[in-house]
Coordinates of C-alpha atoms in Angstrom, one line a residue:
X1 CA -26.3 2.0 31.7
X2 CA -27.4 5.6 32.2
X3 CA -23.7 6.6 32.2
X4 CA -23.1 4.8 28.9
X5 CA -26.1 6.4 27.3
X6 CA -25.1 9.8 28.5
X7 CA -21.6 9.3 27.1
X8 CA -23.0 8.2 23.8
X9 CA -25.3 11.3 23.7
X10 CA -22.4 13.6 24.6
X11 CA -20.3 12.1 21.8
X12 CA -23.1 12.4 19.3
X13 CA -23.4 16.1 20.2
X14 CA -19.6 16.6 19.7
X15 CA -19.7 14.8 16.4
X16 CA -22.6 17.0 15.2
X17 CA -20.8 20.2 16.2
X18 CA -17.5 19.2 14.6
X19 CA -19.2 17.8 11.5
X20 CA -20.7 21.1 10.7
X21 CA -17.2 22.6 10.5
X22 CA -16.0 19.7 8.4
X23 CA -19.1 20.0 6.2
X24 CA -18.2 23.6 5.3
X25 CA -14.6 22.6 4.6
X26 CA -15.6 19.7 2.3
X27 CA -18.1 21.9 0.5
X28 CA -15.5 24.6 -0.2
X29 CA -12.4 22.4 -0.7
X30 CA -13.9 19.7 -3.0
X31 CA -14.1 21.9 -6.1
X32 CA -10.8 23.5 -5.3
X33 CA -9.1 20.1 -5.0
X34 CA -10.7 18.9 -8.2
X35 CA -9.6 22.0 -10.1
X36 CA -6.1 21.9 -8.5
X37 CA -5.7 18.3 -9.6
X38 CA -6.8 18.9 -13.2
X39 CA -4.6 22.1 -13.4
X40 CA -1.6 19.8 -13.0
X41 CA -2.3 17.5 -16.0
X42 CA -1.1 18.2 -19.5
X43 CA -1.5 19.5 -22.0
X44 CA -4.2 22.1 -21.1
X45 CA -3.9 22.2 -17.3
X46 CA -3.4 25.8 -16.0
X47 CA -0.2 24.9 -14.2
X48 CA 1.1 22.1 -16.4
X49 CA 2.8 24.0 -19.2
X50 CA 5.2 21.8 -21.1
X51 CA 3.6 18.6 -20.0
X52 CA 2.5 16.1 -22.7
X53 CA -1.1 15.1 -22.9
X54 CA -2.1 12.8 -20.0
X55 CA 1.0 13.6 -18.0
X56 CA 0.6 14.5 -14.3
X57 CA 3.1 16.9 -12.9
X58 CA 3.8 16.3 -9.2
X59 CA 3.7 20.0 -8.5
X60 CA 4.4 23.2 -10.5
X61 CA 7.2 23.9 -8.0
X62 CA 10.5 24.0 -9.8
X63 CA 12.8 25.0 -7.0
X64 CA 13.2 24.1 -3.4
X65 CA 12.0 21.5 -4.1
X66 CA 11.9 20.9 -7.8
X67 CA 8.9 18.6 -8.3
X68 CA 8.3 19.5 -11.9
X69 CA 8.5 15.9 -12.9
X70 CA 6.0 13.1 -13.4
X71 CA 6.1 10.2 -11.0
X72 CA 4.6 6.9 -12.1
X73 CA 3.2 6.3 -8.6
X74 CA 1.7 9.7 -8.1
X75 CA 0.2 9.7 -11.6
X76 CA -1.4 6.4 -11.1
X77 CA -3.0 7.4 -7.8
X78 CA -4.2 10.6 -9.3
X79 CA -5.7 8.9 -12.3
X80 CA -7.2 6.1 -10.2
X81 CA -9.1 9.0 -8.5
X82 CA -10.1 10.4 -11.9
X83 CA -11.1 7.0 -13.3
X84 CA -13.2 6.2 -10.2
X85 CA -15.1 9.4 -10.6
X86 CA -15.7 8.6 -14.2
X87 CA -16.9 5.0 -13.8
X88 CA -19.2 6.1 -11.0
X89 CA -20.8 8.5 -13.4
X90 CA -19.9 11.6 -11.4
X91 CA -18.0 13.3 -14.2
X92 CA -18.3 11.9 -17.7
X93 CA -16.2 14.7 -19.1
X94 CA -13.1 13.0 -17.7
X95 CA -12.9 10.3 -20.4
X96 CA -10.8 12.4 -22.7
X97 CA -8.0 12.9 -20.1
X98 CA -8.2 9.2 -19.2
X99 CA -7.6 8.3 -22.8
X100 CA -4.7 10.8 -22.8
X101 CA -3.2 9.0 -19.8
X102 CA -3.5 5.7 -21.6
X103 CA -1.6 7.0 -24.5
X104 CA 1.1 8.7 -22.4
X105 CA 1.8 5.6 -20.4
X106 CA 2.0 3.4 -23.5
X107 CA 4.7 5.7 -24.7
X108 CA 6.4 6.1 -21.3
X109 CA 6.8 2.4 -20.8
X110 CA 9.0 2.2 -23.9
X111 CA 11.4 5.0 -22.9
X112 CA 14.8 3.6 -22.0
X113 CA 16.1 5.2 -18.7
X114 CA 18.8 4.7 -16.1
X115 CA 16.9 1.7 -14.7
X116 CA 16.9 0.0 -18.1
X117 CA 14.7 -0.6 -21.1
X118 CA 11.1 -1.9 -21.1
X119 CA 12.5 -5.4 -21.0
X120 CA 15.4 -4.9 -18.6
X121 CA 14.0 -3.0 -15.6
X122 CA 13.0 0.3 -17.0
X123 CA 9.4 -0.1 -15.9
X124 CA 10.6 0.4 -12.3
X125 CA 11.9 3.9 -13.0
X126 CA 10.1 6.2 -10.6
X127 CA 10.0 9.5 -12.4
X128 CA 10.4 11.1 -15.9
X129 CA 10.6 14.6 -17.3
X130 CA 7.2 16.1 -18.1
X131 CA 7.8 15.7 -21.8
X132 CA 8.1 11.9 -21.1
X133 CA 11.8 11.9 -21.7
X134 CA 14.0 10.0 -19.3
X135 CA 15.3 11.7 -16.2
X136 CA 19.0 11.2 -16.1
X137 CA 20.0 13.4 -13.2
X138 CA 21.4 12.4 -9.8
X139 CA 19.2 9.9 -8.1
X140 CA 19.4 7.4 -5.3
X141 CA 19.3 4.3 -7.4
X142 CA 20.7 1.0 -6.1
X143 CA 24.2 0.4 -7.3
X144 CA 23.7 -3.4 -7.8
X145 CA 22.7 -3.6 -11.5
X146 CA 21.3 -7.1 -10.9
X147 CA 18.8 -5.6 -8.4
X148 CA 17.5 -2.4 -9.9
X149 CA 14.8 -0.1 -8.5
X150 CA 11.6 -1.9 -7.7
X151 CA 8.9 0.7 -7.7
X152 CA 5.2 0.6 -6.8
X153 CA 4.4 2.5 -10.0
X154 CA 3.8 -0.5 -12.3
X155 CA 1.4 -2.1 -9.8
X156 CA -0.6 1.1 -9.2
X157 CA -0.7 2.0 -12.9
X158 CA -2.1 -1.4 -13.8
X159 CA -4.7 -1.2 -11.1
X160 CA -5.9 2.2 -12.4
X161 CA -6.1 0.9 -16.0
X162 CA -7.8 -2.3 -14.9
X163 CA -10.5 -0.2 -13.3
X164 CA -11.0 1.6 -16.6
X165 CA -10.8 -1.7 -18.5
X166 CA -13.6 -3.2 -16.4
X167 CA -15.8 -0.3 -17.1
X168 CA -15.2 -0.6 -20.8
X169 CA -16.0 -4.3 -20.8
X170 CA -19.2 -3.6 -18.9
X171 CA -20.0 -1.0 -21.6
X172 CA -19.4 -3.3 -24.6
X173 CA -15.9 -2.1 -25.5
X174 CA -13.8 -5.2 -25.0
X175 CA -12.0 -4.6 -28.2
X176 CA -10.3 -1.5 -27.0
X177 CA -9.4 -3.3 -23.8
X178 CA -7.8 -6.1 -25.7
X179 CA -6.0 -4.1 -28.3
X180 CA -5.0 -1.0 -26.4
X181 CA -5.2 -1.4 -22.6
X182 CA -4.1 -5.0 -22.2
X183 CA -0.6 -4.6 -23.8
X184 CA 0.1 -1.8 -21.3
X185 CA -1.3 -3.6 -18.3
X186 CA 0.4 -6.9 -19.1
X187 CA 3.8 -5.2 -19.3
X188 CA 3.3 -3.9 -15.8
X189 CA 1.9 -7.1 -14.4
X190 CA 4.7 -9.2 -15.9
X191 CA 7.2 -6.8 -14.2
X192 CA 5.4 -7.1 -10.9
X193 CA 5.2 -10.9 -11.1
X194 CA 8.9 -11.2 -12.0
X195 CA 10.3 -8.7 -9.6
X196 CA 8.0 -8.2 -6.6
X197 CA 10.5 -9.7 -4.2
X198 CA 13.5 -7.7 -5.3
X199 CA 14.5 -5.1 -2.7
X200 CA 14.3 -1.6 -4.0
X201 CA 13.6 1.8 -2.4
X202 CA 10.9 2.4 0.2
X203 CA 7.7 4.4 -0.5
X204 CA 9.4 7.7 0.1
X205 CA 12.4 6.9 -2.1
X206 CA 14.9 7.3 0.6
X207 CA 16.2 3.9 1.8
X208 CA 16.7 0.5 0.2
X209 CA 14.0 -1.5 1.8
X210 CA 11.0 -3.7 1.3
X211 CA 7.9 -1.6 1.6
X212 CA 4.5 -2.8 2.9
X213 CA 2.7 -0.3 0.7
X214 CA 4.5 -1.6 -2.4
X215 CA 3.8 -5.2 -1.4
X216 CA 0.1 -4.5 -0.8
X217 CA -0.2 -2.7 -4.2
X218 CA 1.5 -5.5 -6.0
X219 CA -0.7 -8.1 -4.5
X220 CA -3.9 -6.2 -5.5
X221 CA -2.6 -5.6 -9.1
X222 CA -1.8 -9.3 -9.6
X223 CA -5.3 -10.4 -8.3
X224 CA -7.0 -7.9 -10.6
X225 CA -4.7 -8.8 -13.4
X226 CA -5.6 -12.4 -13.2
X227 CA -9.3 -11.6 -13.2
X228 CA -9.0 -9.3 -16.2
X229 CA -7.0 -11.8 -18.1
X230 CA -9.7 -14.4 -17.6
X231 CA -12.4 -11.9 -18.7
X232 CA -10.7 -11.2 -22.0
X233 CA -9.5 -14.7 -22.7
X234 CA -5.8 -14.2 -21.9
X235 CA -5.8 -17.4 -19.8
X236 CA -2.1 -18.3 -20.3
X237 CA -1.0 -15.7 -17.7
X238 CA -3.7 -16.4 -15.1
X239 CA -1.9 -19.2 -13.2
X240 CA 1.4 -17.3 -13.0
X241 CA -0.2 -14.1 -11.7
X242 CA -2.3 -16.0 -9.2
X243 CA 0.8 -18.0 -7.9
X244 CA 2.8 -14.8 -7.5
X245 CA -0.2 -13.0 -5.8
X246 CA -0.3 -15.9 -3.3
X247 CA 3.5 -15.4 -2.7
X248 CA 3.1 -11.7 -2.2
X249 CA 0.2 -12.2 0.2
X250 CA 2.4 -14.6 2.2
X251 CA 5.2 -12.1 2.2
X252 CA 2.9 -9.3 3.4
X253 CA 2.3 -11.2 6.7
X254 CA 6.0 -11.0 7.5
X255 CA 5.8 -7.2 8.0
X256 CA 3.7 -7.6 11.2
X257 CA 5.4 -6.7 14.4
X258 CA 3.5 -8.6 17.1
X259 CA 5.4 -7.1 20.1
X260 CA 4.9 -3.6 18.9
X261 CA 1.3 -4.2 17.6
X262 CA 1.8 -2.6 14.2
X263 CA 2.6 -3.4 10.6
X264 CA 6.2 -2.5 10.0
X265 CA 6.2 -0.2 7.0
X266 CA 9.8 -0.7 5.8
X267 CA 12.5 -3.2 6.5
X268 CA 15.5 -0.9 6.2
X269 CA 16.8 2.5 7.0
X270 CA 17.2 2.2 10.7
X271 CA 13.6 3.4 11.4
X272 CA 10.9 2.2 13.7
X273 CA 8.6 1.3 10.8
X274 CA 5.8 3.5 12.1
X275 CA 4.8 5.1 8.9
X276 CA 1.9 6.6 6.9
X277 CA 2.9 3.8 4.4
X278 CA 0.6 1.4 6.2
X279 CA -2.5 3.6 6.3
X280 CA -2.0 4.4 2.7
X281 CA -1.7 0.7 1.9
X282 CA -5.0 0.0 3.7
X283 CA -7.0 2.7 2.0
X284 CA -5.6 1.9 -1.5
X285 CA -6.4 -1.8 -1.2
X286 CA -9.8 -1.3 0.4
X287 CA -12.3 -3.9 -0.8
X288 CA -15.7 -3.4 0.7
X289 CA -16.6 -7.0 0.2
X290 CA -13.7 -8.3 2.3
X291 CA -15.1 -7.1 5.6
X292 CA -12.5 -6.6 8.3
X293 CA -10.0 -9.1 6.9
X294 CA -6.5 -8.8 8.5
X295 CA -4.7 -10.9 6.0
X296 CA -5.3 -8.2 3.3
X297 CA -5.1 -5.4 5.9
X298 CA -8.5 -4.1 5.3
X299 CA -9.2 -0.7 7.0
X300 CA -11.3 -2.1 9.8
X301 CA -9.1 -5.1 10.4
X302 CA -7.6 -5.5 13.9
X303 CA -4.1 -5.2 12.5
X304 CA -4.9 -2.1 10.4
X305 CA -6.5 -0.3 13.4
X306 CA -3.8 -1.2 15.8
X307 CA -1.2 0.0 13.3
X308 CA -3.1 3.3 12.8
X309 CA -3.1 4.0 16.5
X310 CA 0.6 3.4 16.9
X311 CA 1.3 5.5 13.8
X312 CA -0.9 8.5 15.0
X313 CA 0.4 8.3 18.5
X314 CA 4.0 8.6 17.3
X315 CA 3.4 12.2 16.3
X316 CA 1.6 13.5 19.3
X317 CA 4.7 14.8 21.1
X318 CA 6.9 15.8 18.2
X319 CA 4.8 18.4 16.5
X320 CA 4.2 21.6 18.4
X321 CA 0.8 22.1 16.7
X322 CA -0.4 18.9 18.4
X323 CA 0.4 20.3 21.9
X324 CA -2.6 20.2 24.2
X325 CA -4.5 17.6 22.2
X326 CA -6.1 14.9 24.3
X327 CA -4.5 11.5 24.1
X328 CA -7.5 10.2 22.0
X329 CA -8.0 13.3 19.9
X330 CA -7.1 13.8 16.2
X331 CA -3.8 15.3 15.5
X332 CA -1.6 16.2 12.5
X333 CA 0.5 13.4 11.2
X334 CA 3.5 13.1 8.8
X335 CA 5.3 10.4 7.0
X336 CA 7.2 8.8 9.9
X337 CA 8.4 10.2 13.3
X338 CA 12.1 10.1 12.3
X339 CA 11.5 12.3 9.2
X340 CA 13.9 15.2 8.7
X341 CA 12.9 16.3 5.1
X342 CA 12.2 20.0 5.2
X343 CA 12.5 19.7 9.0
X344 CA 10.1 16.8 9.3
X345 CA 6.5 18.1 9.1
X346 CA 3.0 16.8 8.8
X347 CA 1.8 16.2 5.3
X348 CA -1.7 16.9 4.0
X349 CA -2.0 13.5 2.3
X350 CA -0.8 11.5 5.3
X351 CA -3.2 13.3 7.6
X352 CA -6.0 12.7 5.2
X353 CA -5.1 9.0 5.0
X354 CA -5.9 8.6 8.7
X355 CA -9.4 10.0 8.2
X356 CA -10.0 8.0 5.1
X357 CA -9.1 4.7 6.8
X358 CA -11.5 5.4 9.6
X359 CA -14.3 6.4 7.2
X360 CA -13.7 3.2 5.3
X361 CA -13.9 1.2 8.5
X362 CA -17.2 2.9 9.5
X363 CA -18.7 1.9 6.1
X364 CA -18.0 -1.7 6.7
X365 CA -19.1 -1.8 10.3
X366 CA -22.4 -0.2 9.5
X367 CA -22.9 -2.5 6.5
X368 CA -22.3 -5.7 8.4
X369 CA -24.1 -4.4 11.5
X370 CA -21.4 -5.2 14.0
X371 CA -17.8 -4.6 14.9
X372 CA -15.3 -7.0 16.4
X373 CA -12.7 -6.1 19.1
X374 CA -9.8 -8.5 19.3
X375 CA -6.7 -8.6 21.5
X376 CA -4.9 -6.9 18.7
X377 CA -7.3 -4.0 18.2
X378 CA -8.2 -3.6 21.8
X379 CA -5.8 -0.7 22.4
X380 CA -7.3 1.2 19.5
X381 CA -10.8 0.8 20.9
X382 CA -9.8 1.4 24.5
X383 CA -8.7 4.9 23.7
X384 CA -12.4 5.7 23.1
X385 CA -13.8 3.4 25.9
X386 CA -11.5 2.2 28.6
X387 CA -14.0 -0.4 29.7
X388 CA -14.4 -2.1 26.3
X389 CA -13.5 -5.8 26.2
X390 CA -12.6 -8.3 23.5
X391 CA -15.8 -9.4 21.8
X392 CA -18.3 -8.8 18.9
X393 CA -20.7 -5.9 19.3
X394 CA -23.9 -5.7 17.2
X395 CA -25.2 -2.4 15.9
X396 CA -28.1 -2.6 18.4
X397 CA -25.7 -2.3 21.4
X398 CA -24.7 0.9 23.1
X399 CA -21.0 -0.2 22.8
X400 CA -21.3 -0.3 19.1
X401 CA -22.8 3.2 19.1
X402 CA -20.2 4.6 21.5
X403 CA -17.3 3.2 19.5
X404 CA -18.5 4.0 16.0
X405 CA -19.5 7.5 17.2
X406 CA -16.0 8.0 18.7
X407 CA -14.3 6.8 15.5
X408 CA -16.5 9.1 13.5
X409 CA -15.5 12.0 15.8
X410 CA -11.8 11.1 15.4
X411 CA -12.1 11.0 11.6
X412 CA -14.0 14.3 11.5
X413 CA -11.4 15.8 13.9
X414 CA -8.6 14.7 11.5
X415 CA -10.3 16.5 8.6
X416 CA -10.8 19.5 10.9
X417 CA -7.0 19.6 11.5
X418 CA -6.5 19.8 7.8
X419 CA -9.1 22.5 7.5
X420 CA -7.4 24.5 10.2
X421 CA -4.1 24.5 8.3
X422 CA -5.4 24.9 4.8
X423 CA -5.0 28.5 3.5
X424 CA -8.0 30.5 2.6
X425 CA -7.6 29.9 -1.1
X426 CA -7.7 26.2 -0.5
X427 CA -4.4 25.5 -2.1
X428 CA -2.6 22.4 -0.8
X429 CA 1.1 22.1 -0.6
X430 CA 3.0 18.9 0.3
X431 CA 3.5 19.8 4.0
X432 CA 2.5 22.2 6.8
X433 CA 5.1 23.3 9.3
X434 CA 5.0 21.4 12.6
X435 CA 5.4 24.5 14.8
X436 CA 2.9 26.9 13.0
X437 CA 0.8 24.9 10.5
X438 CA 2.0 27.2 7.7
X439 CA 2.1 25.4 4.3
X440 CA 5.6 24.5 3.1
X441 CA 7.5 22.4 0.6
X442 CA 6.0 21.9 -2.9
X443 CA 3.0 24.0 -3.7
X444 CA -0.2 22.6 -5.3
X445 CA 0.9 19.0 -4.8
X446 CA -1.3 16.9 -7.0
X447 CA -1.3 13.9 -4.7
X448 CA -2.5 16.3 -1.9
X449 CA -5.5 17.2 -3.9
X450 CA -6.2 13.6 -4.9
X451 CA -6.0 12.6 -1.2
X452 CA -8.7 15.1 -0.3
X453 CA -11.1 13.9 -3.0
X454 CA -10.7 10.2 -1.9
X455 CA -11.1 11.1 1.8
X456 CA -14.2 13.2 1.1
X457 CA -15.7 10.4 -1.0
X458 CA -15.2 7.9 1.8
X459 CA -16.8 10.3 4.2
X460 CA -19.9 10.4 2.1
X461 CA -20.1 6.6 2.0
X462 CA -18.7 6.1 -1.5
X463 CA -17.1 2.6 -1.8
X464 CA -14.5 1.5 -4.4
X465 CA -14.9 -1.5 -6.6
X466 CA -14.3 -5.0 -5.2
X467 CA -11.0 -6.4 -6.4
X468 CA -10.9 -10.0 -5.1
X469 CA -9.7 -9.6 -1.5
X470 CA -12.8 -11.4 -0.1
X471 CA -12.1 -14.9 1.2
X472 CA -8.3 -14.9 0.6
X473 CA -6.3 -17.0 3.0
X474 CA -2.5 -16.8 3.5
X475 CA -0.7 -20.1 3.5
X476 CA -0.3 -21.7 6.9
X477 CA 3.5 -21.6 6.2
X478 CA 3.6 -17.8 6.1
X479 CA 5.2 -16.2 9.0
X480 CA 2.6 -14.2 11.0
X481 CA -0.3 -15.5 8.9
X482 CA -2.4 -16.3 11.9
X483 CA -5.2 -13.8 11.4
X484 CA -6.1 -11.7 14.4
X485 CA -2.9 -12.0 16.4
X486 CA -3.3 -15.7 17.2
X487 CA -0.6 -18.3 17.7
X488 CA 0.5 -21.1 15.4
X489 CA -1.3 -24.4 15.6
X490 CA -0.5 -26.7 18.6
X491 CA 2.3 -29.1 17.9
X492 CA 4.2 -26.8 15.6
X493 CA 7.2 -24.5 15.9
X494 CA 8.2 -21.5 13.8
X495 CA 11.3 -22.2 11.8
X496 CA 13.1 -19.4 10.0
X497 CA 15.3 -20.4 7.0
X498 CA 18.0 -18.0 6.0
X499 CA 20.3 -18.7 3.0
X500 CA 23.1 -16.6 1.6
X501 CA 22.7 -16.7 -2.2
X502 CA 23.7 -14.2 -4.9
X503 CA 21.3 -14.1 -7.9
X504 CA 20.9 -12.5 -11.2
X505 CA 18.0 -10.2 -12.1
X506 CA 14.8 -12.1 -12.2
X507 CA 16.2 -15.2 -10.4
X508 CA 14.5 -16.3 -7.2
X509 CA 15.3 -18.8 -4.4
X510 CA 12.8 -21.4 -3.2
X511 CA 12.6 -23.9 -0.4
X512 CA 11.2 -27.5 -0.4
X513 CA 11.7 -30.6 1.7
X514 CA 10.5 -33.8 3.3
X515 CA 7.3 -32.9 5.1
X516 CA 3.9 -31.5 4.0
X517 CA 4.8 -28.0 5.3
X518 CA 7.8 -28.0 3.0
X519 CA 5.7 -29.2 0.0
X520 CA 7.1 -32.7 -0.1
X521 CA 10.0 -32.1 -2.4
X522 CA 7.9 -30.5 -5.0
X523 CA 9.8 -28.0 -7.2
X524 CA 6.5 -26.7 -8.6
X525 CA 5.0 -26.0 -5.2
X526 CA 8.3 -24.9 -3.5
X527 CA 8.0 -21.8 -1.4
X528 CA 9.6 -18.6 -2.5
X529 CA 11.9 -16.8 -0.1
X530 CA 12.0 -13.1 0.6
X531 CA 15.0 -11.1 -0.7
X532 CA 14.3 -8.2 1.7
X533 CA 17.7 -8.6 3.2
X534 CA 19.6 -9.6 0.1
X535 CA 21.9 -11.5 -0.3
X536 CA 20.2 -13.3 2.5
X537 CA 16.9 -14.9 1.4
X538 CA 14.5 -15.8 4.2
X539 CA 11.2 -17.5 5.0
X540 CA 9.5 -18.5 8.2
X541 CA 7.5 -21.7 8.2
X542 CA 5.3 -23.5 10.7
X543 CA 6.8 -27.1 11.0
X544 CA 5.9 -30.1 13.2
X545 CA 7.6 -29.9 16.5
X546 CA 10.3 -32.4 17.6
X547 CA 10.6 -33.8 14.0
X548 CA 13.5 -34.7 11.8
X549 CA 13.3 -32.9 8.5
X550 CA 15.4 -32.7 5.3
X551 CA 15.3 -29.8 2.9
X552 CA 17.0 -28.1 -0.1
X553 CA 17.0 -24.7 -1.7
X554 CA 16.3 -24.3 -5.4
X555 CA 16.8 -21.6 -7.9
X556 CA 14.2 -20.6 -10.6
X557 CA 15.2 -18.5 -13.5
X558 CA 13.5 -18.2 -16.9
X559 CA 11.7 -21.5 -16.4
X560 CA 14.8 -23.4 -15.4
X561 CA 15.0 -25.1 -12.0
X562 CA 18.4 -25.6 -10.3
X563 CA 18.7 -27.7 -7.2
X564 CA 21.2 -27.1 -4.4
X565 CA 24.0 -29.7 -4.4
X566 CA 23.8 -33.0 -2.5
X567 CA 23.5 -34.0 0.2
X568 CA 20.1 -32.9 1.6
X569 CA 20.2 -30.4 4.5
X570 CA 19.0 -32.0 7.8
X571 CA 17.6 -30.6 11.0
X572 CA 15.5 -31.7 13.9
X573 CA 12.9 -29.1 15.0
X574 CA 12.7 -28.3 18.8
X575 CA 9.8 -29.4 21.0
X576 CA 8.7 -25.8 21.4
X577 CA 9.6 -22.3 20.7
X578 CA 11.4 -21.1 17.5
X579 CA 14.4 -22.1 15.4
X580 CA 16.5 -20.0 13.0
X581 CA 18.6 -21.9 10.4
X582 CA 21.4 -20.0 8.7
X583 CA 22.7 -21.6 5.4
X584 CA 24.8 -20.8 2.4
X585 CA 23.9 -21.9 -1.1
X586 CA 26.1 -24.8 -2.2

């Protein structure tokens, strides 16, 4: 006991010393980051010349690399930061730029571009010129016209605007929400609801792949969209949004890699799937009322913590600036370990995401007065206390104090890494060189500044609004939807259905069959398959063991339902283990 207390006291002293360094960095960098962010927003930002009102430039850098464009994703994340500050009452002067953003996005949605028009895929276009004209230069768009780019932008934009809409409703301005915001939000939500399972490009716009960050953002947007629609009387869309939110939540479970102990960030590109994508997903879908829920990948959930450790550890030996750091010490992190862009370096925003996830976790643990160590999160906690065991630890225990103090120290250490490699003027580029820490790539990256502001807010205990993650349960038929790393129910086996089926844009493949787990031949309740490996559509379902089943695939498109040809498919499930079925649509 004396050893544990001494360890806790030593850790507290280390945290105090390190926190004083971070305190100074936060105090100096906060106003610089805020000013840097606003400088990149048109029309009056100091570095945004040529940008229309409410348009966020990614960076003023126009050569090597040229980032003088506006990305829907980056802009939404930046304005979510701005809107959060406004609705919390921290800066009421921001309302004008928020309204400029609303107007700019209403216009941008209607701009036809290489991905299509507003009604044919154009909402998935990732970037535009800063005068809100279409970008028509060379780009890595998918060549299949029936499966255009699926971006995270519409989901993130709708989430930002819903946050503003909720504030307006609370302040007696529902009319503006209904007349001005809702038409913009609904276009984005309809796009997400119709296209969430179409394979596009990953978060970093490099490979065709399903992306966990995108799926998580889409799930949140549909939940919030259904709630907003209810609040303003647009009830006709609520059921559709909720149904698709359930489908996305189900699909999210399939990214989990149980043998590796982490959430696979992307399904393509020949990568490990260890990626900042997952930490970014966790912090941008943080709901403080959801506790440590693993189904929605909350920051303190066992799966999110396990993933964070795997992600951070993947950079310990590949960046020279991390040399000499202890195996449980904070280090610089980048996008993914296989990265070669600009030589493959740490990024300010990805390093900040590590700290922010840990600060978010600490907020929840302290609020609920306990933390839970599962078999999934055990490796994460063992890096701080080798003797810790699976169990729940109340805030009155020394184990709780030791672990939370260690996590706090790790989060502070991560911000200290950023502070070490931030130039004296506080300017934040996209990356800092892995051998020297010297800033590189795009200067004054707007997303870098936003990431500092959100990490600093979490450090100070600021929590975002709840968005409906509390109490959600993924269907028992979802692959991997077993909470904290458990196993499927006794008497069941995991059956993966794969079917080769070509589709047109907006058309989806579903599965139903003869047992409860296959929805008893119901076309309305049929389970949607994932198109992550198109033209193969897949789903994994828990089915009764040693049971004869019959099943069919169906197509749904514009309200029409088309059944596969007779006869029914038949199979007998094994007594144990797993089964993979490979079919072709007929």
